């Protein structure tokens, strides 16, 4: 097998590992990884506005709002006007959401984080550099991505125009 094929096989194995773990999380809890990360952020930090929540989980405000909408419909989070600033809406974790976070298996990234942090600094830097370069080769720099591993769509209508064209030029948005 040539190197290009070996790289493609390695990428496919990584994608499959993420997909398998994401499906396990979904079956066990009914949550996607982005939903779990959002609930965990609320469990850790307490209620917060959508903008702060979006920054905490490193997703766009629109994507975060979509996730909150779905979680609110399931009775896992609530929204209420801030008592300090009536223009601000606070998102809070409800007891059922807290229970799901506590009882759900951790997404794949927790296992990855544990192993990655045990590596030497130079090994971490080498992996980061290689992945960043690979992302550039795949024109993935502008894709909305949180620090989580999941294959499923983060929102129901992802911004695919962020990929650009095959020539690398910007797509119209």
JSON list of C-alpha atoms in Angstrom, two decimals:
[
{"chain": "A", "resi": 1, "resn": "UNK", "atom": "CA", "xyz": [0.00, 0.00, 0.00]},
{"chain": "A", "resi": 2, "resn": "UNK", "atom": "CA", "xyz": [1.40, 3.44, -0.90]},
{"chain": "A", "resi": 3, "resn": "UNK", "atom": "CA", "xyz": [1.66, 6.30, 1.60]},
{"chain": "A", "resi": 4, "resn": "UNK", "atom": "CA", "xyz": [-1.36, 8.14, 0.25]},
{"chain": "A", "resi": 5, "resn": "UNK", "atom": "CA", "xyz": [-3.51, 5.05, 0.75]},
{"chain": "A", "resi": 6, "resn": "UNK", "atom": "CA", "xyz": [-2.04, 4.54, 4.23]},
{"chain": "A", "resi": 7, "resn": "UNK", "atom": "CA", "xyz": [-2.98, 8.13, 5.17]},
{"chain": "A", "resi": 8, "resn": "UNK", "atom": "CA", "xyz": [-6.50, 7.66, 3.80]},
{"chain": "A", "resi": 9, "resn": "UNK", "atom": "CA", "xyz": [-6.91, 4.40, 5.73]},
{"chain": "A", "resi": 10, "resn": "UNK", "atom": "CA", "xyz": [-5.65, 6.06, 8.93]},
{"chain": "A", "resi": 11, "resn": "UNK", "atom": "CA", "xyz": [-8.10, 8.94, 8.44]},
{"chain": "A", "resi": 12, "resn": "UNK", "atom": "CA", "xyz": [-10.95, 6.53, 7.80]},
{"chain": "A", "resi": 13, "resn": "UNK", "atom": "CA", "xyz": [-10.10, 4.57, 10.96]},
{"chain": "A", "resi": 14, "resn": "UNK", "atom": "CA", "xyz": [-10.13, 7.79, 12.98]},
{"chain": "A", "resi": 15, "resn": "UNK", "atom": "CA", "xyz": [-13.47, 8.81, 11.47]},
{"chain": "A", "resi": 16, "resn": "UNK", "atom": "CA", "xyz": [-14.92, 5.36, 12.21]},
{"chain": "A", "resi": 17, "resn": "UNK", "atom": "CA", "xyz": [-13.67, 5.43, 15.82]},
{"chain": "A", "resi": 18, "resn": "UNK", "atom": "CA", "xyz": [-15.34, 8.82, 16.33]},
{"chain": "A", "resi": 19, "resn": "UNK", "atom": "CA", "xyz": [-18.53, 7.62, 14.66]},
{"chain": "A", "resi": 20, "resn": "UNK", "atom": "CA", "xyz": [-18.71, 4.42, 16.74]},
{"chain": "A", "resi": 21, "resn": "UNK", "atom": "CA", "xyz": [-18.18, 6.30, 20.01]},
{"chain": "A", "resi": 22, "resn": "UNK", "atom": "CA", "xyz": [-20.68, 9.01, 18.99]},
{"chain": "A", "resi": 23, "resn": "UNK", "atom": "CA", "xyz": [-23.30, 6.36, 18.29]},
{"chain": "A", "resi": 24, "resn": "UNK", "atom": "CA", "xyz": [-22.58, 4.74, 21.66]},
{"chain": "A", "resi": 25, "resn": "UNK", "atom": "CA", "xyz": [-23.08, 8.08, 23.43]},
{"chain": "A", "resi": 26, "resn": "UNK", "atom": "CA", "xyz": [-26.28, 8.68, 21.48]},
{"chain": "A", "resi": 27, "resn": "UNK", "atom": "CA", "xyz": [-27.69, 5.21, 22.25]},
{"chain": "A", "resi": 28, "resn": "UNK", "atom": "CA", "xyz": [-26.76, 5.41, 25.93]},
{"chain": "A", "resi": 29, "resn": "UNK", "atom": "CA", "xyz": [-28.01, 8.94, 26.58]},
{"chain": "A", "resi": 30, "resn": "UNK", "atom": "CA", "xyz": [-29.92, 10.18, 23.57]},
{"chain": "A", "resi": 31, "resn": "UNK", "atom": "CA", "xyz": [-27.41, 13.02, 23.32]},
{"chain": "A", "resi": 32, "resn": "UNK", "atom": "CA", "xyz": [-25.05, 14.04, 20.56]},
{"chain": "A", "resi": 33, "resn": "UNK", "atom": "CA", "xyz": [-21.51, 14.96, 21.60]},
{"chain": "A", "resi": 34, "resn": "UNK", "atom": "CA", "xyz": [-22.17, 18.72, 21.10]},
{"chain": "A", "resi": 35, "resn": "UNK", "atom": "CA", "xyz": [-25.28, 18.45, 23.28]},
{"chain": "A", "resi": 36, "resn": "UNK", "atom": "CA", "xyz": [-23.31, 16.60, 25.96]},
{"chain": "A", "resi": 37, "resn": "UNK", "atom": "CA", "xyz": [-20.51, 19.19, 25.87]},
{"chain": "A", "resi": 38, "resn": "UNK", "atom": "CA", "xyz": [-23.04, 22.03, 26.18]},
{"chain": "A", "resi": 39, "resn": "UNK", "atom": "CA", "xyz": [-24.77, 20.35, 29.13]},
{"chain": "A", "resi": 40, "resn": "UNK", "atom": "CA", "xyz": [-21.40, 19.66, 30.76]},
{"chain": "A", "resi": 41, "resn": "UNK", "atom": "CA", "xyz": [-20.39, 23.32, 30.35]},
{"chain": "A", "resi": 42, "resn": "UNK", "atom": "CA", "xyz": [-23.58, 24.38, 32.13]},
{"chain": "A", "resi": 43, "resn": "UNK", "atom": "CA", "xyz": [-23.02, 21.76, 34.84]},
{"chain": "A", "resi": 44, "resn": "UNK", "atom": "CA", "xyz": [-19.50, 23.05, 35.40]},
{"chain": "A", "resi": 45, "resn": "UNK", "atom": "CA", "xyz": [-20.03, 26.81, 35.11]},
{"chain": "A", "resi": 46, "resn": "UNK", "atom": "CA", "xyz": [-23.69, 27.32, 35.96]},
{"chain": "A", "resi": 47, "resn": "UNK", "atom": "CA", "xyz": [-26.17, 29.30, 33.91]},
{"chain": "A", "resi": 48, "resn": "UNK", "atom": "CA", "xyz": [-24.86, 31.68, 31.28]},
{"chain": "A", "resi": 49, "resn": "UNK", "atom": "CA", "xyz": [-25.91, 33.68, 28.26]},
{"chain": "A", "resi": 50, "resn": "UNK", "atom": "CA", "xyz": [-25.88, 32.15, 24.78]},
{"chain": "A", "resi": 51, "resn": "UNK", "atom": "CA", "xyz": [-22.82, 34.19, 23.73]},
{"chain": "A", "resi": 52, "resn": "UNK", "atom": "CA", "xyz": [-20.77, 33.08, 26.74]},
{"chain": "A", "resi": 53, "resn": "UNK", "atom": "CA", "xyz": [-21.97, 29.52, 26.30]},
{"chain": "A", "resi": 54, "resn": "UNK", "atom": "CA", "xyz": [-20.99, 29.57, 22.62]},
{"chain": "A", "resi": 55, "resn": "UNK", "atom": "CA", "xyz": [-17.50, 30.78, 23.56]},
{"chain": "A", "resi": 56, "resn": "UNK", "atom": "CA", "xyz": [-17.22, 28.17, 26.33]},
{"chain": "A", "resi": 57, "resn": "UNK", "atom": "CA", "xyz": [-17.90, 25.31, 23.91]},
{"chain": "A", "resi": 58, "resn": "UNK", "atom": "CA", "xyz": [-16.19, 27.00, 20.95]},
{"chain": "A", "resi": 59, "resn": "UNK", "atom": "CA", "xyz": [-19.16, 26.98, 18.57]},
{"chain": "A", "resi": 60, "resn": "UNK", "atom": "CA", "xyz": [-20.93, 29.80, 16.76]},
{"chain": "A", "resi": 61, "resn": "UNK", "atom": "CA", "xyz": [-23.77, 31.53, 18.55]},
{"chain": "A", "resi": 62, "resn": "UNK", "atom": "CA", "xyz": [-26.24, 30.31, 15.90]},
{"chain": "A", "resi": 63, "resn": "UNK", "atom": "CA", "xyz": [-25.16, 26.68, 16.29]},
{"chain": "A", "resi": 64, "resn": "UNK", "atom": "CA", "xyz": [-25.28, 26.99, 20.08]},
{"chain": "A", "resi": 65, "resn": "UNK", "atom": "CA", "xyz": [-28.79, 28.45, 19.87]},
{"chain": "A", "resi": 66, "resn": "UNK", "atom": "CA", "xyz": [-29.90, 25.49, 17.70]},
{"chain": "A", "resi": 67, "resn": "UNK", "atom": "CA", "xyz": [-28.50, 23.03, 20.25]},
{"chain": "A", "resi": 68, "resn": "UNK", "atom": "CA", "xyz": [-30.15, 24.90, 23.14]},
{"chain": "A", "resi": 69, "resn": "UNK", "atom": "CA", "xyz": [-33.48, 24.87, 21.26]},
{"chain": "A", "resi": 70, "resn": "UNK", "atom": "CA", "xyz": [-33.35, 21.06, 20.99]},
{"chain": "A", "resi": 71, "resn": "UNK", "atom": "CA", "xyz": [-32.27, 20.60, 24.61]},
{"chain": "A", "resi": 72, "resn": "UNK", "atom": "CA", "xyz": [-34.98, 22.97, 25.83]},
{"chain": "A", "resi": 73, "resn": "UNK", "atom": "CA", "xyz": [-37.64, 20.98, 23.94]},
{"chain": "A", "resi": 74, "resn": "UNK", "atom": "CA", "xyz": [-36.41, 17.85, 25.76]},
{"chain": "A", "resi": 75, "resn": "UNK", "atom": "CA", "xyz": [-36.64, 19.56, 29.15]},
{"chain": "A", "resi": 76, "resn": "UNK", "atom": "CA", "xyz": [-32.88, 19.44, 29.78]},
{"chain": "A", "resi": 77, "resn": "UNK", "atom": "CA", "xyz": [-32.21, 23.20, 29.89]},
{"chain": "A", "resi": 78, "resn": "UNK", "atom": "CA", "xyz": [-34.29, 26.31, 30.44]},
{"chain": "A", "resi": 79, "resn": "UNK", "atom": "CA", "xyz": [-34.02, 29.91, 29.30]},
{"chain": "A", "resi": 80, "resn": "UNK", "atom": "CA", "xyz": [-34.93, 32.92, 31.40]},
{"chain": "A", "resi": 81, "resn": "UNK", "atom": "CA", "xyz": [-34.36, 36.66, 31.19]},
{"chain": "A", "resi": 82, "resn": "UNK", "atom": "CA", "xyz": [-31.48, 37.86, 33.31]},
{"chain": "A", "resi": 83, "resn": "UNK", "atom": "CA", "xyz": [-32.57, 39.70, 36.43]},
{"chain": "A", "resi": 84, "resn": "UNK", "atom": "CA", "xyz": [-29.58, 42.04, 35.99]},
{"chain": "A", "resi": 85, "resn": "UNK", "atom": "CA", "xyz": [-29.98, 42.82, 32.27]},
{"chain": "A", "resi": 86, "resn": "UNK", "atom": "CA", "xyz": [-33.43, 42.13, 30.80]},
{"chain": "A", "resi": 87, "resn": "UNK", "atom": "CA", "xyz": [-31.96, 42.03, 27.26]},
{"chain": "A", "resi": 88, "resn": "UNK", "atom": "CA", "xyz": [-29.87, 39.01, 28.19]},
{"chain": "A", "resi": 89, "resn": "UNK", "atom": "CA", "xyz": [-31.25, 35.46, 28.20]},
{"chain": "A", "resi": 90, "resn": "UNK", "atom": "CA", "xyz": [-29.62, 32.98, 30.55]},
{"chain": "A", "resi": 91, "resn": "UNK", "atom": "CA", "xyz": [-29.50, 29.25, 29.81]},
{"chain": "A", "resi": 92, "resn": "UNK", "atom": "CA", "xyz": [-29.63, 27.00, 32.87]},
{"chain": "A", "resi": 93, "resn": "UNK", "atom": "CA", "xyz": [-29.26, 23.27, 33.33]},
{"chain": "A", "resi": 94, "resn": "UNK", "atom": "CA", "xyz": [-32.37, 21.49, 34.58]},
{"chain": "A", "resi": 95, "resn": "UNK", "atom": "CA", "xyz": [-32.19, 18.44, 36.89]},
{"chain": "A", "resi": 96, "resn": "UNK", "atom": "CA", "xyz": [-32.85, 15.97, 34.06]},
{"chain": "A", "resi": 97, "resn": "UNK", "atom": "CA", "xyz": [-29.99, 17.52, 32.05]},
{"chain": "A", "resi": 98, "resn": "UNK", "atom": "CA", "xyz": [-27.66, 17.24, 35.05]},
{"chain": "A", "resi": 99, "resn": "UNK", "atom": "CA", "xyz": [-28.65, 13.59, 35.48]},
{"chain": "A", "resi": 100, "resn": "UNK", "atom": "CA", "xyz": [-27.89, 12.84, 31.83]},
{"chain": "A", "resi": 101, "resn": "UNK", "atom": "CA", "xyz": [-24.45, 14.44, 32.05]},
{"chain": "A", "resi": 102, "resn": "UNK", "atom": "CA", "xyz": [-23.65, 12.44, 35.18]},
{"chain": "A", "resi": 103, "resn": "UNK", "atom": "CA", "xyz": [-24.90, 9.12, 33.80]},
{"chain": "A", "resi": 104, "resn": "UNK", "atom": "CA", "xyz": [-23.73, 9.37, 30.18]},
{"chain": "A", "resi": 105, "resn": "UNK", "atom": "CA", "xyz": [-20.53, 7.79, 28.95]},
{"chain": "A", "resi": 106, "resn": "UNK", "atom": "CA", "xyz": [-17.85, 10.36, 28.20]},
{"chain": "A", "resi": 107, "resn": "UNK", "atom": "CA", "xyz": [-17.40, 11.12, 24.51]},
{"chain": "A", "resi": 108, "resn": "UNK", "atom": "CA", "xyz": [-14.32, 9.72, 22.78]},
{"chain": "A", "resi": 109, "resn": "UNK", "atom": "CA", "xyz": [-12.46, 12.95, 23.30]},
{"chain": "A", "resi": 110, "resn": "UNK", "atom": "CA", "xyz": [-12.06, 12.32, 27.05]},
{"chain": "A", "resi": 111, "resn": "UNK", "atom": "CA", "xyz": [-10.11, 9.12, 26.38]},
{"chain": "A", "resi": 112, "resn": "UNK", "atom": "CA", "xyz": [-8.13, 10.99, 23.74]},
{"chain": "A", "resi": 113, "resn": "UNK", "atom": "CA", "xyz": [-7.42, 13.94, 26.06]},
{"chain": "A", "resi": 114, "resn": "UNK", "atom": "CA", "xyz": [-6.18, 11.62, 28.81]},
{"chain": "A", "resi": 115, "resn": "UNK", "atom": "CA", "xyz": [-3.78, 9.85, 26.44]},
{"chain": "A", "resi": 116, "resn": "UNK", "atom": "CA", "xyz": [-2.71, 13.03, 24.64]},
{"chain": "A", "resi": 117, "resn": "UNK", "atom": "CA", "xyz": [-1.82, 14.76, 27.90]},
{"chain": "A", "resi": 118, "resn": "UNK", "atom": "CA", "xyz": [0.47, 11.88, 28.83]},
{"chain": "A", "resi": 119, "resn": "UNK", "atom": "CA", "xyz": [2.58, 12.50, 25.71]},
{"chain": "A", "resi": 120, "resn": "UNK", "atom": "CA", "xyz": [5.78, 14.54, 25.78]},
{"chain": "A", "resi": 121, "resn": "UNK", "atom": "CA", "xyz": [5.45, 18.19, 24.77]},
{"chain": "A", "resi": 122, "resn": "UNK", "atom": "CA", "xyz": [7.32, 17.59, 21.50]},
{"chain": "A", "resi": 123, "resn": "UNK", "atom": "CA", "xyz": [4.97, 14.72, 20.61]},
{"chain": "A", "resi": 124, "resn": "UNK", "atom": "CA", "xyz": [1.90, 16.88, 21.27]},
{"chain": "A", "resi": 125, "resn": "UNK", "atom": "CA", "xyz": [3.36, 19.66, 19.11]},
{"chain": "A", "resi": 126, "resn": "UNK", "atom": "CA", "xyz": [4.17, 17.22, 16.30]},
{"chain": "A", "resi": 127, "resn": "UNK", "atom": "CA", "xyz": [0.62, 15.83, 16.28]},
{"chain": "A", "resi": 128, "resn": "UNK", "atom": "CA", "xyz": [-0.91, 19.31, 16.40]},
{"chain": "A", "resi": 129, "resn": "UNK", "atom": "CA", "xyz": [1.26, 20.56, 13.55]},
{"chain": "A", "resi": 130, "resn": "UNK", "atom": "CA", "xyz": [0.50, 17.53, 11.39]},
{"chain": "A", "resi": 131, "resn": "UNK", "atom": "CA", "xyz": [-3.25, 17.79, 11.98]},
{"chain": "A", "resi": 132, "resn": "UNK", "atom": "CA", "xyz": [-3.29, 21.52, 11.28]},
{"chain": "A", "resi": 133, "resn": "UNK", "atom": "CA", "xyz": [-1.42, 20.94, 8.03]},
{"chain": "A", "resi": 134, "resn": "UNK", "atom": "CA", "xyz": [-3.80, 18.13, 7.10]},
{"chain": "A", "resi": 135, "resn": "UNK", "atom": "CA", "xyz": [-6.77, 20.42, 7.81]},
{"chain": "A", "resi": 136, "resn": "UNK", "atom": "CA", "xyz": [-5.29, 23.05, 5.50]},
{"chain": "A", "resi": 137, "resn": "UNK", "atom": "CA", "xyz": [-4.80, 20.42, 2.78]},
{"chain": "A", "resi": 138, "resn": "UNK", "atom": "CA", "xyz": [-8.49, 19.56, 3.13]},
{"chain": "A", "resi": 139, "resn": "UNK", "atom": "CA", "xyz": [-9.56, 23.25, 3.02]},
{"chain": "A", "resi": 140, "resn": "UNK", "atom": "CA", "xyz": [-11.07, 22.86, 6.49]},
{"chain": "A", "resi": 141, "resn": "UNK", "atom": "CA", "xyz": [-9.73, 26.01, 8.18]},
{"chain": "A", "resi": 142, "resn": "UNK", "atom": "CA", "xyz": [-13.04, 27.92, 8.18]},
{"chain": "A", "resi": 143, "resn": "UNK", "atom": "CA", "xyz": [-15.32, 25.08, 9.23]},
{"chain": "A", "resi": 144, "resn": "UNK", "atom": "CA", "xyz": [-17.13, 25.71, 12.54]},
{"chain": "A", "resi": 145, "resn": "UNK", "atom": "CA", "xyz": [-15.63, 23.17, 14.93]},
{"chain": "A", "resi": 146, "resn": "UNK", "atom": "CA", "xyz": [-15.70, 22.75, 18.66]},
{"chain": "A", "resi": 147, "resn": "UNK", "atom": "CA", "xyz": [-13.01, 20.90, 20.62]},
{"chain": "A", "resi": 148, "resn": "UNK", "atom": "CA", "xyz": [-14.97, 17.66, 20.46]},
{"chain": "A", "resi": 149, "resn": "UNK", "atom": "CA", "xyz": [-14.88, 14.56, 18.36]},
{"chain": "A", "resi": 150, "resn": "UNK", "atom": "CA", "xyz": [-18.09, 13.69, 16.57]},
{"chain": "A", "resi": 151, "resn": "UNK", "atom": "CA", "xyz": [-18.98, 12.76, 13.02]},
{"chain": "A", "resi": 152, "resn": "UNK", "atom": "CA", "xyz": [-22.71, 13.61, 13.23]},
{"chain": "A", "resi": 153, "resn": "UNK", "atom": "CA", "xyz": [-23.81, 17.10, 12.22]},
{"chain": "A", "resi": 154, "resn": "UNK", "atom": "CA", "xyz": [-23.39, 19.71, 14.94]},
{"chain": "A", "resi": 155, "resn": "UNK", "atom": "CA", "xyz": [-26.44, 21.55, 13.66]},
{"chain": "A", "resi": 156, "resn": "UNK", "atom": "CA", "xyz": [-29.17, 20.47, 11.31]},
{"chain": "A", "resi": 157, "resn": "UNK", "atom": "CA", "xyz": [-28.01, 22.92, 8.62]},
{"chain": "A", "resi": 158, "resn": "UNK", "atom": "CA", "xyz": [-24.20, 23.03, 8.62]},
{"chain": "A", "resi": 159, "resn": "UNK", "atom": "CA", "xyz": [-22.47, 25.78, 6.65]},
{"chain": "A", "resi": 160, "resn": "UNK", "atom": "CA", "xyz": [-20.98, 23.68, 3.88]},
{"chain": "A", "resi": 161, "resn": "UNK", "atom": "CA", "xyz": [-20.06, 26.78, 1.90]},
{"chain": "A", "resi": 162, "resn": "UNK", "atom": "CA", "xyz": [-17.20, 27.25, 4.37]},
{"chain": "A", "resi": 163, "resn": "UNK", "atom": "CA", "xyz": [-15.36, 24.46, 2.55]},
{"chain": "A", "resi": 164, "resn": "UNK", "atom": "CA", "xyz": [-14.75, 26.61, -0.53]},
{"chain": "A", "resi": 165, "resn": "UNK", "atom": "CA", "xyz": [-14.19, 25.09, -3.93]},
{"chain": "A", "resi": 166, "resn": "UNK", "atom": "CA", "xyz": [-11.78, 22.37, -4.95]},
{"chain": "A", "resi": 167, "resn": "UNK", "atom": "CA", "xyz": [-9.35, 25.02, -6.14]},
{"chain": "A", "resi": 168, "resn": "UNK", "atom": "CA", "xyz": [-9.23, 26.49, -2.64]},
{"chain": "A", "resi": 169, "resn": "UNK", "atom": "CA", "xyz": [-10.97, 29.75, -3.52]},
{"chain": "A", "resi": 170, "resn": "UNK", "atom": "CA", "xyz": [-13.68, 31.09, -1.25]},
{"chain": "A", "resi": 171, "resn": "UNK", "atom": "CA", "xyz": [-17.24, 29.99, -1.94]},
{"chain": "A", "resi": 172, "resn": "UNK", "atom": "CA", "xyz": [-20.01, 32.53, -1.94]},
{"chain": "A", "resi": 173, "resn": "UNK", "atom": "CA", "xyz": [-21.85, 32.77, 1.34]}
]
